[in-house]
Coordinates of C-alpha atoms in Angstrom, one line a residue:
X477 CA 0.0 0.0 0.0
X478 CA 3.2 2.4 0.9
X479 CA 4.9 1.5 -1.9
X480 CA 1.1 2.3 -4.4
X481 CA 1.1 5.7 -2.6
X482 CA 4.9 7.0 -3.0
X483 CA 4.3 5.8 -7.0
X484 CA 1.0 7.7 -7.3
X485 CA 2.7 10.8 -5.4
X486 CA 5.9 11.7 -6.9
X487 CA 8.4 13.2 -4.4
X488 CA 8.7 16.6 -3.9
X489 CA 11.2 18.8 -5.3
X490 CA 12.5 20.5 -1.4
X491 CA 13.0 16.4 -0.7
X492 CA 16.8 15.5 -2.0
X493 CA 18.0 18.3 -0.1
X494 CA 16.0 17.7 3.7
X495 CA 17.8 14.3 3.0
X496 CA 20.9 15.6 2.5
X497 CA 20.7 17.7 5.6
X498 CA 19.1 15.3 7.6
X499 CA 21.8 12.6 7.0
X500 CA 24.3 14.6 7.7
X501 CA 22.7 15.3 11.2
X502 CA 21.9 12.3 12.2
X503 CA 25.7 10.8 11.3
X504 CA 27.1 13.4 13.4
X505 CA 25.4 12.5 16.3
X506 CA 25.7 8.7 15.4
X507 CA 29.4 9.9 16.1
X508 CA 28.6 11.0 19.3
X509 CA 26.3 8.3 20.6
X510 CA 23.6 10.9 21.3
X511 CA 20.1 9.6 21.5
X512 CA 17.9 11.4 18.5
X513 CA 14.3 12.1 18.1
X514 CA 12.4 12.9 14.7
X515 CA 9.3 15.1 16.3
X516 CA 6.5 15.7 13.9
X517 CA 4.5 19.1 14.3
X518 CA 1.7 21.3 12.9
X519 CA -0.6 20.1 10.3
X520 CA -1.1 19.2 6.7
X521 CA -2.5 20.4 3.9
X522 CA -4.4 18.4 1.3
X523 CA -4.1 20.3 -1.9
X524 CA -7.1 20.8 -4.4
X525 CA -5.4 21.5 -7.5
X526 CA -2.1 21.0 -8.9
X527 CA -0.9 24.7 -8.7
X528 CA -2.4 25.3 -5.4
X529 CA -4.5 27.9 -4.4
X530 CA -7.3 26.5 -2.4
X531 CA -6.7 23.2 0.1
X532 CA -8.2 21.8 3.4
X533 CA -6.6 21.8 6.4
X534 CA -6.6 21.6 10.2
X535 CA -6.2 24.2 13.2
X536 CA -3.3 22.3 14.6
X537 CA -0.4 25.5 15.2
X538 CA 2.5 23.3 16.3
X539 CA 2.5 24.1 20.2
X540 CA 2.8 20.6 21.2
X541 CA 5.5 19.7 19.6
X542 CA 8.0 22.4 19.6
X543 CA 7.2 22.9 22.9
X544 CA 7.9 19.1 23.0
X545 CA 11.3 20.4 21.2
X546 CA 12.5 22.2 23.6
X547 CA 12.4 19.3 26.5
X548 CA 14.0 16.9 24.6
X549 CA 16.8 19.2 24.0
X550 CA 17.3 19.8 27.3
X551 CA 17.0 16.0 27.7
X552 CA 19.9 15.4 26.0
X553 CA 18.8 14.5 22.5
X554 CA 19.2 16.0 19.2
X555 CA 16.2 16.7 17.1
X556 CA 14.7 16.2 14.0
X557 CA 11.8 19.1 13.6
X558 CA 10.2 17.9 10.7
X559 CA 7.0 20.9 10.6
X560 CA 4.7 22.6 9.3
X561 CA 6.0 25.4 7.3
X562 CA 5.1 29.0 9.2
X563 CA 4.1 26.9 12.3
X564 CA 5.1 27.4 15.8
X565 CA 9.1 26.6 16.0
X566 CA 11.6 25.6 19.2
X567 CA 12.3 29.1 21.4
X568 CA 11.1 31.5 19.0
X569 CA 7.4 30.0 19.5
X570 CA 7.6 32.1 22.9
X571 CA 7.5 35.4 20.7
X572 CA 6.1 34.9 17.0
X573 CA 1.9 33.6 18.0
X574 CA -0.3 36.5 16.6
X575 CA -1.0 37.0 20.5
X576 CA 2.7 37.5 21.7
X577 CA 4.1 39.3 19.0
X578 CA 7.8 39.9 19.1
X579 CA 7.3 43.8 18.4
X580 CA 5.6 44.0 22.1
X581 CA 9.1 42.6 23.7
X582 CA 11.2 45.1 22.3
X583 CA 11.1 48.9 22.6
X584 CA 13.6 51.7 21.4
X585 CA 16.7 52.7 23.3
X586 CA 18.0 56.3 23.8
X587 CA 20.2 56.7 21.0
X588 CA 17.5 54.9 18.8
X589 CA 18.9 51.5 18.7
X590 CA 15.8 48.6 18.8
X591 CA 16.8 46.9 22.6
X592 CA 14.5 44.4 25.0
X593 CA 12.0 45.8 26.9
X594 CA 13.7 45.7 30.3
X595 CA 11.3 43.8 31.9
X596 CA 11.2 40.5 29.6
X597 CA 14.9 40.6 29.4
X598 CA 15.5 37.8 31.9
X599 CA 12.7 35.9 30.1
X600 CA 14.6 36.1 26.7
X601 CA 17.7 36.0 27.5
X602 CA 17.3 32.7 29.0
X603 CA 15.4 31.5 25.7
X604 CA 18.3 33.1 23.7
X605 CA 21.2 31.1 25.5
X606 CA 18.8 28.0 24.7
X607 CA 18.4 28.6 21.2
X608 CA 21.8 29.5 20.7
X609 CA 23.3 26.2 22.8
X610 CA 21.8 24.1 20.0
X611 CA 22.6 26.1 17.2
X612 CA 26.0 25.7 18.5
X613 CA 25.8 21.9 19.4
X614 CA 24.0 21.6 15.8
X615 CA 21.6 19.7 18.3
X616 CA 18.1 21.5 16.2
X617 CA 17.7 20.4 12.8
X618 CA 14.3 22.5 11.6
X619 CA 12.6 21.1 8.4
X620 CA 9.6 22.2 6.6
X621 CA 6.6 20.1 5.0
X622 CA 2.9 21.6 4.0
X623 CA 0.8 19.1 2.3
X624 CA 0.3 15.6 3.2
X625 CA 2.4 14.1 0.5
X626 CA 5.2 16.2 1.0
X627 CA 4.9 15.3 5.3
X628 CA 4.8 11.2 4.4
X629 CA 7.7 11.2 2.1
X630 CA 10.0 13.5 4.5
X631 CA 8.9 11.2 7.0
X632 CA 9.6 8.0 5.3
X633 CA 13.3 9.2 4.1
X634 CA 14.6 10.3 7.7
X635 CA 13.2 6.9 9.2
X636 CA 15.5 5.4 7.1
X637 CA 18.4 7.8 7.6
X638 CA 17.3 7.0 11.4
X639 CA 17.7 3.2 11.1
X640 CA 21.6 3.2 11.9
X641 CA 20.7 4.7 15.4
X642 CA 18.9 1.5 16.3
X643 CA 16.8 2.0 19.9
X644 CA 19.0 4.9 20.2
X645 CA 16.0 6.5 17.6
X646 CA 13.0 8.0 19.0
X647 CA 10.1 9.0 16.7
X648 CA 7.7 11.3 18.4
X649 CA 4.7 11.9 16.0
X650 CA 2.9 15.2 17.3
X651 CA 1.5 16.5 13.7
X652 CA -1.9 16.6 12.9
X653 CA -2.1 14.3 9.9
X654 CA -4.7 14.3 7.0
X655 CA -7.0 11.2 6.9
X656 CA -7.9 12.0 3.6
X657 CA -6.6 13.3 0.6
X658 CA -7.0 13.7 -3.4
X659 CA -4.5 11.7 -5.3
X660 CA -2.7 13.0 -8.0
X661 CA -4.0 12.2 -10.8
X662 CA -7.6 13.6 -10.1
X663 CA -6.2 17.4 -9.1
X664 CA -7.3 19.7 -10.9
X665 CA -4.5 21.5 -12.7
X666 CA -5.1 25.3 -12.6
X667 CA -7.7 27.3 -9.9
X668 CA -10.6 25.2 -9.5
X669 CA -13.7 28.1 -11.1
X670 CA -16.8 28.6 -9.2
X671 CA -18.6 28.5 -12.5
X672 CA -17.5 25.4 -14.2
X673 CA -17.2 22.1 -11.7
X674 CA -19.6 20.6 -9.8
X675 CA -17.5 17.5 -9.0
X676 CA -13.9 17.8 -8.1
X677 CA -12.4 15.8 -11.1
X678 CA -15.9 15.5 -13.3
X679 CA -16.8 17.5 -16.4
X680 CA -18.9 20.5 -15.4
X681 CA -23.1 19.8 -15.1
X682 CA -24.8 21.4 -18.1
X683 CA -27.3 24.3 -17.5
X684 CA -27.4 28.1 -17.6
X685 CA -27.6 29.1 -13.9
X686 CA -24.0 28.4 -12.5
X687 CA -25.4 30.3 -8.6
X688 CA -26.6 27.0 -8.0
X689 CA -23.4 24.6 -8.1
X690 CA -21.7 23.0 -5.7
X691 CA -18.0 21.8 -5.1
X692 CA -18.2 18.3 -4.1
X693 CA -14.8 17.0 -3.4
X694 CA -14.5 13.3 -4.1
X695 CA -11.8 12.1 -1.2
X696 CA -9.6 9.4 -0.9
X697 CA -8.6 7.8 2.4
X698 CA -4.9 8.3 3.3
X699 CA -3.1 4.4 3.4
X700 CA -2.4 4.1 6.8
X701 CA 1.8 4.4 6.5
X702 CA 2.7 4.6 10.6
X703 CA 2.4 0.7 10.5
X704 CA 5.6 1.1 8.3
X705 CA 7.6 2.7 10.7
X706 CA 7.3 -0.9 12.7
X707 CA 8.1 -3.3 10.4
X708 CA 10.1 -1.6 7.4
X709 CA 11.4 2.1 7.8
X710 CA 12.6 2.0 11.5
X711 CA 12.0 -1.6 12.7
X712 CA 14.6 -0.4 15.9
X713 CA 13.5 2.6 17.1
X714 CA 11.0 3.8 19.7
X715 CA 8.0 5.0 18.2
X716 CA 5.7 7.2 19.9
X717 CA 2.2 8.5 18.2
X718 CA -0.9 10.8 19.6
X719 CA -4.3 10.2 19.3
X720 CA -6.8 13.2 19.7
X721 CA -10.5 13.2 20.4
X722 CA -13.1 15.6 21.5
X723 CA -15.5 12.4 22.9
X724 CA -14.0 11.3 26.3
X725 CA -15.6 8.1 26.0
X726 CA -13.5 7.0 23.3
X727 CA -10.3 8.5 23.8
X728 CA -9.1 5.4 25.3
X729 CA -10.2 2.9 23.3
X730 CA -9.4 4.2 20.0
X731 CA -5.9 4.5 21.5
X732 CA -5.9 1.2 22.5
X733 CA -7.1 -0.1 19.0
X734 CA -4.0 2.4 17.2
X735 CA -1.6 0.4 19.4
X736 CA -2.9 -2.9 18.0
X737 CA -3.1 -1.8 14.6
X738 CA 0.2 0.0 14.5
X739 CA 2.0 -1.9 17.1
X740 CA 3.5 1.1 18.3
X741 CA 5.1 1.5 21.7
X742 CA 3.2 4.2 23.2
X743 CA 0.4 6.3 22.3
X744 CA -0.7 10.0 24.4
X745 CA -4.5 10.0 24.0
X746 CA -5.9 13.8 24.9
X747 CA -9.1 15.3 24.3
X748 CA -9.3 18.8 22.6
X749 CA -10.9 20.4 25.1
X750 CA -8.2 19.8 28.0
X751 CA -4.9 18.5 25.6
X752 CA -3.1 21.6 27.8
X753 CA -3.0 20.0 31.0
X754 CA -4.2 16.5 30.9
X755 CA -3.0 13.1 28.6
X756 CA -3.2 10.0 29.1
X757 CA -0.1 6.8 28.3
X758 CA -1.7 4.2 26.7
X759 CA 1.6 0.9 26.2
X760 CA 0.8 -2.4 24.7
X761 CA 1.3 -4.8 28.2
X762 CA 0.5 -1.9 31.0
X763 CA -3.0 0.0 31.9
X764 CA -2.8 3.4 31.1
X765 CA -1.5 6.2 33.1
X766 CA -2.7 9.8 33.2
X767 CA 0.3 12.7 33.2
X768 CA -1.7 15.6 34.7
X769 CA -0.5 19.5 35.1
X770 CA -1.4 20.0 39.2
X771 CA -4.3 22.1 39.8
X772 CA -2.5 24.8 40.9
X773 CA -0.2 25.6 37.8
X774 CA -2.8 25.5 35.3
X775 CA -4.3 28.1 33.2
X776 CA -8.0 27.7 32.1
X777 CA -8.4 24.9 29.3
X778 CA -10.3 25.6 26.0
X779 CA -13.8 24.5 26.8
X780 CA -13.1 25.8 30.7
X781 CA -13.7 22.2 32.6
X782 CA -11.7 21.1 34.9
X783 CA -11.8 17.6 33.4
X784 CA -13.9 15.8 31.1
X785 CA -12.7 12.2 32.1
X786 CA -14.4 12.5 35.5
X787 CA -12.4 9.9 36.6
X788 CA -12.1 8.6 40.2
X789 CA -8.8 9.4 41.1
X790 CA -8.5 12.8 40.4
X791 CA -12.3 13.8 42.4
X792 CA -10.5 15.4 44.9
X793 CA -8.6 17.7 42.6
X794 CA -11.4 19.2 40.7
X795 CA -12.5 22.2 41.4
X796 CA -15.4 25.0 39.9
X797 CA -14.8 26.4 36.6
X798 CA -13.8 30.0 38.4
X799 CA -11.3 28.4 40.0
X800 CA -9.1 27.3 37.5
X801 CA -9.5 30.5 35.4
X802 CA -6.5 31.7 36.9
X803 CA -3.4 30.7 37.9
X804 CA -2.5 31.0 42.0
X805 CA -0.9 34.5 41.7
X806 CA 3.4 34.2 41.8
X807 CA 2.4 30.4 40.8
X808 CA 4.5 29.9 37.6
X809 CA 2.2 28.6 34.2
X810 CA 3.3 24.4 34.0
X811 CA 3.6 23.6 30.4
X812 CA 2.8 19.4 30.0
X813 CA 4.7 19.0 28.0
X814 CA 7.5 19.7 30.7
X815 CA 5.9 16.5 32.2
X816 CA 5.9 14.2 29.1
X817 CA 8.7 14.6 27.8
X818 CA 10.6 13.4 31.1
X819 CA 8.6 10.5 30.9
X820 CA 8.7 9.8 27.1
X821 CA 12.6 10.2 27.6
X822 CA 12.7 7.7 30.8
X823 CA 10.5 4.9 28.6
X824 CA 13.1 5.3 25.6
X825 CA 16.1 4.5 28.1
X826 CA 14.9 1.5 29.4
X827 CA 13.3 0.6 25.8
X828 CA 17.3 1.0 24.7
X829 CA 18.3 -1.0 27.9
X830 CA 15.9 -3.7 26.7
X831 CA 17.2 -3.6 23.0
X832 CA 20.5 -3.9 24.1
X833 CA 20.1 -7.1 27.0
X834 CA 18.1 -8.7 24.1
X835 CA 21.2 -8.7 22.0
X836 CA 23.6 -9.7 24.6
X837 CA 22.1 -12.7 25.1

């Protein structure tokens, strides 16, 4: 099925050189014996016509995983950023969201020279030295994607650039992947016109009143590649997926069911509504375990409840929707991702412990 999907889809024309770049990278920290993660983020695009000018997509920005980014970096590991172009990026995510616009951090000094506003200058300049360790370290390795063809072939030629790192490869697949997508050879090759299709791929309907069409796109299901990972592209590493839901009564057993069908080794199960401070670890032979931001260090979550799973355990935490508008004043903001990412990183050094007993013996 991989193989009928990468002949339909040609590869992309940025592709020879993210391969270049990325096997330089990941030899170099081969060298070193450094642990490496590829990290996925932001969403895809499925393109409607050939020279593309409309296209579906998703609201994903990116947060999780270069916030993820920057943990596993201060983990130790280098990192593959394989995003979404113009999504949210290691360190300078902090100051580039339409809400925290760098221009607001900076101000003009007294001999007209652009300097930090004094009062964020602790703030950046600890970001800074961060940013500017792994450039120097050549630790961040950022490269773009934007539709889902362009995402599934980066992703399939950096697994296998990966596979000489053995366990020692981490795969940590935070983007927001399309399901469904229009294959090549039904695109439409210039601007689809409001006037003229009907059917996306179908001669236009006869008749003089063209206010009354419709676009109806005809949509193929994307072949489910992450299996691949398992048993062809990276048949070593540690591979680590997400699955999101907005139904809480689901969440965990459609995560269950992606671990049987991909045979992955973990999957983080969060619901949209609370993904900021509350996921769960679902693992093939274990029951699953909830990673939770504590009360006190949250900010408010999208939908404003203080939990949707309404599970035993965590009763006694919950508290009214007012009080968890706000964080406890002086209380600094817990990002979770400050709490997976220690985790994710502990599983991946006993999963490389295991590995490496199993070939001893």
């Amino acid at each position: 099925m991989d193989d009928d999907y990468f002949r339909q889809n040609p590869a992309p024309t940025s592709l020879p050189r993210q391969i270049t770049l990325a096997n330089a990278f990941v030899s170099e920290h081969l060298e070193h014996r450094r642990r490496a993660v590829l990290i996925t983020s932001g969403g895809t695009t499925v393109p409607l016509e050939n020279q593309t000018v409309r296209f579906i997509d998703n609201f994903s920005a990116g947060t999780r995983g270069a916030t993820s980014a920057e943990y596993f970096l201060e983990a130790g590991y280098a990192v593959i950023f394989l995003h979404r172009q113009f999504s949210l990026l290691p360190y300078s995510r902090h100051y580039s969201h339409s809400t925290n616009c760098f221009l607001d951090f900076v101000t003009e000094g007294e001999h007209g020279e652009v300097v930090v506003n004094p009062e964020y200058q602790d703030k950046m300049r600890q970001v800074s030295r961060k940013y500017n360790d792994a450039k120097k370290r050549n630790t961040l390795l950022l490269l773009p994607f934007t539709t889902i063809t362009e995402y599934l072939w980066a992703l399939k030629e950096i697994a296998l650039l990966m596979r000489p790192l053995g366990s020692a490869g981490l795969f940590f697949l935070a983007a927001a992947v399309s399901d469904f997508f229009v294959p090549k050879d039904r695109l439409a090759e210039h601007k689809i016109q409001s006037s003229e299709v009907d059917r996306l791929g179908e001669a236009p309907s006869d008749g003089p009143d063209a206010a009354g069409k419709k676009l109806v796109i005809d949509l193929d299901p994307v072949p489910k590649l992450l299996h691949s990972l398992v048993d062809g592209w990276a048949p070593e590493g540690m591979i680590v997926s997400f699955k999101l839901e907005t139904d809480p009564s689901i969440l965990i057993t459609k995560a269950r069911k992606a671990i049987e069908r991909y045979s992955h080794h973990l999957v983080i199960g969060n619901l949209l509504a609370t993904r900021k401070w509350e996921v769960v670890f679902v693992t093939p032979a274990a029951e699953e375990r909830w990673i939770t931001v504590p009360m006190h260090r949250r900010v408010k979550s999208v939908s404003g409840a203080s939990s949707l799973m309404n599970r035993p355990k965590v009763a006694s935490l919950m508290q009214s929707e007012e009080q968890t508008d706000e964080l406890e004043e002086g209380v600094p903001e817990q990002e979770i991702e400050s709490l997976i990412v220690p985790e994710v990183a502990n599983m991946h050094h006993a999963f490389i412990e295991s590995r490496e007993k199993r070939e001893d013996v």
